[in-house]
Amino acid sequence: MNKVILIGRLSKEPELRTTPSNVSVATFNLAVNRPYNPEKEQQEADFINCVVWKKQAENLVKYCHKGSQIAIEGRIRTRNYTANDGTKRYVTEVMCSSITFLGSPQNNNSATSQSQNDAVESTVDMMVKQESDPFADFGEEITLNDDDLPF
């Protein structure tokens, strides 16, 4: 079985080309984080070459840019060719069958990041409040007896 599922960020702008038979093809490079290693000073990533065809290629170029987070599903393909200097070159890439747009480029603006953090904290506080008593804001308790029920 040859199946790949990756989540990462575009490391550069995707490149769109058209074949002689007028079929769109986009190539891009996906940066996928490795598991975090506290002994290293930086987060490490693998840079995976990817190819997508037809309408998905056009949509990728139209809506995603360097830093955009996407999920891809596809298969690994290896191929080789002879370069102009006569050397044999080998290429390994992911042929994408599906792309899902997950997010936008990371924003380094601290004010925006702070407002996003505040929104997340507010949502978490609201969720904690609901977990403790999800019906706290519904008013007075109503008491029913068995004769009030239709069944």
PDB file of C-alpha atoms in Angstrom:
ATOM      1  CA  MET A   1       0.000   0.000   0.000  1.00  0.00           C
ATOM      2  CA  ASN A   2       1.362   3.423  -0.940  1.00  0.00           C
ATOM      3  CA  LYS A   3      -0.534   6.118   0.991  1.00  0.00           C
ATOM      4  CA  VAL A   4       0.738   9.355   2.501  1.00  0.00           C
ATOM      5  CA  ILE A   5      -1.056  11.839   4.764  1.00  0.00           C
ATOM      6  CA  LEU A   6       0.877  14.950   5.811  1.00  0.00           C
ATOM      7  CA  ILE A   7       0.116  18.224   7.549  1.00  0.00           C
ATOM      8  CA  GLY A   8       2.524  21.096   7.122  1.00  0.00           C
ATOM      9  CA  ARG A   9       3.129  24.593   5.806  1.00  0.00           C
ATOM     10  CA  LEU A  10       4.130  25.733   2.337  1.00  0.00           C
ATOM     11  CA  SER A  11       7.813  26.661   2.486  1.00  0.00           C
ATOM     12  CA  LYS A  12       7.583  28.827  -0.655  1.00  0.00           C
ATOM     13  CA  GLU A  13       4.997  29.945  -3.178  1.00  0.00           C
ATOM     14  CA  PRO A  14       3.522  27.041  -5.194  1.00  0.00           C
ATOM     15  CA  GLU A  15       4.427  27.061  -8.901  1.00  0.00           C
ATOM     16  CA  LEU A  16       1.667  26.549 -11.479  1.00  0.00           C
ATOM     17  CA  ARG A  17       2.408  25.298 -14.989  1.00  0.00           C
ATOM     18  CA  THR A  18       0.275  24.023 -17.841  1.00  0.00           C
ATOM     19  CA  THR A  19       1.077  20.919 -19.889  1.00  0.00           C
ATOM     20  CA  PRO A  20       0.950  21.013 -23.705  1.00  0.00           C
ATOM     21  CA  SER A  21      -2.491  19.370 -23.458  1.00  0.00           C
ATOM     22  CA  ASN A  22      -3.660  22.323 -21.291  1.00  0.00           C
ATOM     23  CA  VAL A  23      -3.730  20.477 -17.921  1.00  0.00           C
ATOM     24  CA  SER A  24      -2.740  22.486 -14.835  1.00  0.00           C
ATOM     25  CA  VAL A  25      -0.024  21.115 -12.552  1.00  0.00           C
ATOM     26  CA  ALA A  26       1.383  22.742  -9.416  1.00  0.00           C
ATOM     27  CA  THR A  27       4.572  21.842  -7.596  1.00  0.00           C
ATOM     28  CA  PHE A  28       5.216  22.912  -4.042  1.00  0.00           C
ATOM     29  CA  ASN A  29       7.365  22.170  -1.043  1.00  0.00           C
ATOM     30  CA  LEU A  30       5.693  21.193   2.247  1.00  0.00           C
ATOM     31  CA  ALA A  31       7.514  21.754   5.552  1.00  0.00           C
ATOM     32  CA  VAL A  32       6.427  19.054   8.014  1.00  0.00           C
ATOM     33  CA  ASN A  33       7.592  19.370  11.619  1.00  0.00           C
ATOM     34  CA  ARG A  34       9.388  16.454  13.193  1.00  0.00           C
ATOM     35  CA  PRO A  35       8.487  15.467  16.754  1.00  0.00           C
ATOM     36  CA  TYR A  36       9.896  18.086  19.130  1.00  0.00           C
ATOM     37  CA  ASN A  37      13.249  17.202  20.674  1.00  0.00           C
ATOM     38  CA  PRO A  38      14.048  19.328  23.761  1.00  0.00           C
ATOM     39  CA  GLU A  39      17.784  18.653  23.312  1.00  0.00           C
ATOM     40  CA  LYS A  40      17.791  20.574  20.030  1.00  0.00           C
ATOM     41  CA  GLU A  41      17.583  24.360  20.087  1.00  0.00           C
ATOM     42  CA  GLN A  42      15.198  24.613  17.135  1.00  0.00           C
ATOM     43  CA  GLN A  43      12.167  22.765  15.857  1.00  0.00           C
ATOM     44  CA  GLU A  44      13.281  20.517  12.987  1.00  0.00           C
ATOM     45  CA  ALA A  45      11.254  19.930   9.822  1.00  0.00           C
ATOM     46  CA  ASP A  46      11.345  17.798   6.706  1.00  0.00           C
ATOM     47  CA  PHE A  47      10.786  19.521   3.358  1.00  0.00           C
ATOM     48  CA  ILE A  48       8.715  17.299   1.095  1.00  0.00           C
ATOM     49  CA  ASN A  49       8.365  17.872  -2.670  1.00  0.00           C
ATOM     50  CA  CYS A  50       4.723  17.582  -3.777  1.00  0.00           C
ATOM     51  CA  VAL A  51       2.758  17.682  -7.042  1.00  0.00           C
ATOM     52  CA  VAL A  52      -0.969  18.297  -7.574  1.00  0.00           C
ATOM     53  CA  TRP A  53      -2.944  18.333 -10.823  1.00  0.00           C
ATOM     54  CA  LYS A  54      -5.959  20.007 -12.466  1.00  0.00           C
ATOM     55  CA  LYS A  55      -8.428  22.157 -10.473  1.00  0.00           C
ATOM     56  CA  GLN A  56      -6.773  21.398  -7.130  1.00  0.00           C
ATOM     57  CA  ALA A  57      -3.530  22.823  -8.527  1.00  0.00           C
ATOM     58  CA  GLU A  58      -5.286  26.010  -9.609  1.00  0.00           C
ATOM     59  CA  ASN A  59      -7.022  26.375  -6.224  1.00  0.00           C
ATOM     60  CA  LEU A  60      -3.790  25.800  -4.326  1.00  0.00           C
ATOM     61  CA  VAL A  61      -2.017  28.577  -6.226  1.00  0.00           C
ATOM     62  CA  LYS A  62      -5.019  30.888  -5.939  1.00  0.00           C
ATOM     63  CA  TYR A  63      -5.723  30.482  -2.208  1.00  0.00           C
ATOM     64  CA  CYS A  64      -2.484  29.351  -0.555  1.00  0.00           C
ATOM     65  CA  HIS A  65       0.824  31.133  -0.207  1.00  0.00           C
ATOM     66  CA  LYS A  66       4.120  30.687   1.591  1.00  0.00           C
ATOM     67  CA  GLY A  67       3.343  29.761   5.213  1.00  0.00           C
ATOM     68  CA  SER A  68      -0.202  28.476   4.572  1.00  0.00           C
ATOM     69  CA  GLN A  69      -1.025  25.326   6.502  1.00  0.00           C
ATOM     70  CA  ILE A  70      -2.473  22.452   4.484  1.00  0.00           C
ATOM     71  CA  ALA A  71      -3.110  18.735   4.768  1.00  0.00           C
ATOM     72  CA  ILE A  72      -2.353  16.503   1.813  1.00  0.00           C
ATOM     73  CA  GLU A  73      -3.233  12.947   0.956  1.00  0.00           C
ATOM     74  CA  GLY A  74      -1.564  11.065  -1.842  1.00  0.00           C
ATOM     75  CA  ARG A  75       1.117   8.559  -2.750  1.00  0.00           C
ATOM     76  CA  ILE A  76       4.898   8.573  -2.990  1.00  0.00           C
ATOM     77  CA  ARG A  77       6.328   8.490  -6.485  1.00  0.00           C
ATOM     78  CA  THR A  78       9.944   8.055  -7.496  1.00  0.00           C
ATOM     79  CA  ARG A  79      11.292   8.834 -10.929  1.00  0.00           C
ATOM     80  CA  ASN A  80      14.628   9.469 -12.588  1.00  0.00           C
ATOM     81  CA  TYR A  81      15.925  11.443 -15.528  1.00  0.00           C
ATOM     82  CA  THR A  82      19.202  12.310 -17.201  1.00  0.00           C
ATOM     83  CA  ALA A  83      20.315  15.898 -16.620  1.00  0.00           C
ATOM     84  CA  ASN A  84      21.910  18.118 -19.277  1.00  0.00           C
ATOM     85  CA  ASP A  85      25.362  17.275 -17.922  1.00  0.00           C
ATOM     86  CA  GLY A  86      24.721  13.536 -18.493  1.00  0.00           C
ATOM     87  CA  THR A  87      24.265  12.584 -14.814  1.00  0.00           C
ATOM     88  CA  LYS A  88      21.320  10.514 -13.724  1.00  0.00           C
ATOM     89  CA  ARG A  89      19.028  12.317 -11.240  1.00  0.00           C
ATOM     90  CA  TYR A  90      16.484  10.729  -8.909  1.00  0.00           C
ATOM     91  CA  VAL A  91      13.363  12.464  -7.612  1.00  0.00           C
ATOM     92  CA  THR A  92      11.009  11.404  -4.810  1.00  0.00           C
ATOM     93  CA  GLU A  93       7.764  13.346  -4.451  1.00  0.00           C
ATOM     94  CA  VAL A  94       4.202  13.044  -3.195  1.00  0.00           C
ATOM     95  CA  MET A  95       1.502  12.901  -5.873  1.00  0.00           C
ATOM     96  CA  CYS A  96      -1.433  14.579  -4.120  1.00  0.00           C
ATOM     97  CA  SER A  97      -4.921  13.208  -4.591  1.00  0.00           C
ATOM     98  CA  SER A  98      -6.486  15.545  -2.028  1.00  0.00           C
ATOM     99  CA  ILE A  99      -5.552  18.869  -0.428  1.00  0.00           C
ATOM    100  CA  THR A 100      -7.315  20.460   2.532  1.00  0.00           C
ATOM    101  CA  PHE A 101      -6.667  24.096   3.433  1.00  0.00           C
ATOM    102  CA  LEU A 102      -6.203  24.277   7.217  1.00  0.00           C
ATOM    103  CA  GLY A 103      -5.014  27.741   8.098  1.00  0.00           C
ATOM    104  CA  SER A 104      -3.278  30.891   7.075  1.00  0.00           C
ATOM    105  CA  PRO A 105       0.381  31.868   7.409  1.00  0.00           C
ATOM    106  CA  GLN A 106       1.680  32.306  10.929  1.00  0.00           C
ATOM    107  CA  ASN A 107       1.451  35.887  12.039  1.00  0.00           C
ATOM    108  CA  ASN A 108       4.488  37.272  13.849  1.00  0.00           C
ATOM    109  CA  ASN A 109       2.681  40.442  14.918  1.00  0.00           C
ATOM    110  CA  SER A 110       2.679  40.323  18.724  1.00  0.00           C
ATOM    111  CA  ALA A 111      -0.469  42.465  19.084  1.00  0.00           C
ATOM    112  CA  THR A 112      -2.426  40.101  16.853  1.00  0.00           C
ATOM    113  CA  SER A 113      -0.948  37.081  18.611  1.00  0.00           C
ATOM    114  CA  GLN A 114      -1.921  38.542  21.993  1.00  0.00           C
ATOM    115  CA  SER A 115      -5.509  39.164  20.864  1.00  0.00           C
ATOM    116  CA  GLN A 116      -5.673  35.588  19.534  1.00  0.00           C
ATOM    117  CA  ASN A 117      -4.335  34.285  22.867  1.00  0.00           C
ATOM    118  CA  ASP A 118      -6.946  36.359  24.748  1.00  0.00           C
ATOM    119  CA  ALA A 119      -9.714  34.904  22.558  1.00  0.00           C
ATOM    120  CA  VAL A 120      -8.488  31.360  23.220  1.00  0.00           C
ATOM    121  CA  GLU A 121      -8.309  31.995  26.985  1.00  0.00           C
ATOM    122  CA  SER A 122     -11.843  33.436  26.928  1.00  0.00           C
ATOM    123  CA  THR A 123     -13.133  30.370  25.089  1.00  0.00           C
ATOM    124  CA  VAL A 124     -11.377  28.032  27.517  1.00  0.00           C
ATOM    125  CA  ASP A 125     -12.839  29.945  30.503  1.00  0.00           C
ATOM    126  CA  MET A 126     -16.319  29.649  28.989  1.00  0.00           C
ATOM    127  CA  MET A 127     -15.850  25.913  28.398  1.00  0.00           C
ATOM    128  CA  VAL A 128     -14.697  25.378  31.997  1.00  0.00           C
ATOM    129  CA  LYS A 129     -17.743  27.285  33.248  1.00  0.00           C
ATOM    130  CA  GLN A 130     -20.041  25.125  31.118  1.00  0.00           C
ATOM    131  CA  GLU A 131     -18.382  21.924  32.331  1.00  0.00           C
ATOM    132  CA  SER A 132     -18.946  22.854  35.972  1.00  0.00           C
ATOM    133  CA  ASP A 133     -22.668  23.653  35.488  1.00  0.00           C
ATOM    134  CA  PRO A 134     -23.859  23.782  31.886  1.00  0.00           C
ATOM    135  CA  PHE A 135     -27.382  24.884  32.926  1.00  0.00           C
ATOM    136  CA  ALA A 136     -26.333  27.703  35.284  1.00  0.00           C
ATOM    137  CA  ASP A 137     -27.755  30.426  33.011  1.00  0.00           C
ATOM    138  CA  PHE A 138     -31.180  28.789  32.436  1.00  0.00           C
ATOM    139  CA  GLY A 139     -32.980  30.299  35.452  1.00  0.00           C
ATOM    140  CA  GLU A 140     -34.947  28.586  38.215  1.00  0.00           C
ATOM    141  CA  GLU A 141     -35.238  24.846  38.562  1.00  0.00           C
ATOM    142  CA  ILE A 142     -38.586  23.350  37.494  1.00  0.00           C
ATOM    143  CA  THR A 143     -39.977  20.420  39.416  1.00  0.00           C
ATOM    144  CA  LEU A 144     -42.085  17.833  37.560  1.00  0.00           C
ATOM    145  CA  ASN A 145     -43.955  14.872  38.913  1.00  0.00           C
ATOM    146  CA  ASP A 146     -44.807  11.684  37.037  1.00  0.00           C
ATOM    147  CA  ASP A 147     -48.425  12.770  36.443  1.00  0.00           C
ATOM    148  CA  ASP A 148     -47.182  15.726  34.331  1.00  0.00           C
ATOM    149  CA  LEU A 149     -45.487  13.453  31.781  1.00  0.00           C
ATOM    150  CA  PRO A 150     -47.496  12.211  28.743  1.00  0.00           C
ATOM    151  CA  PHE A 151     -45.989   8.723  28.798  1.00  0.00           C
TER     152      PHE A 151
END
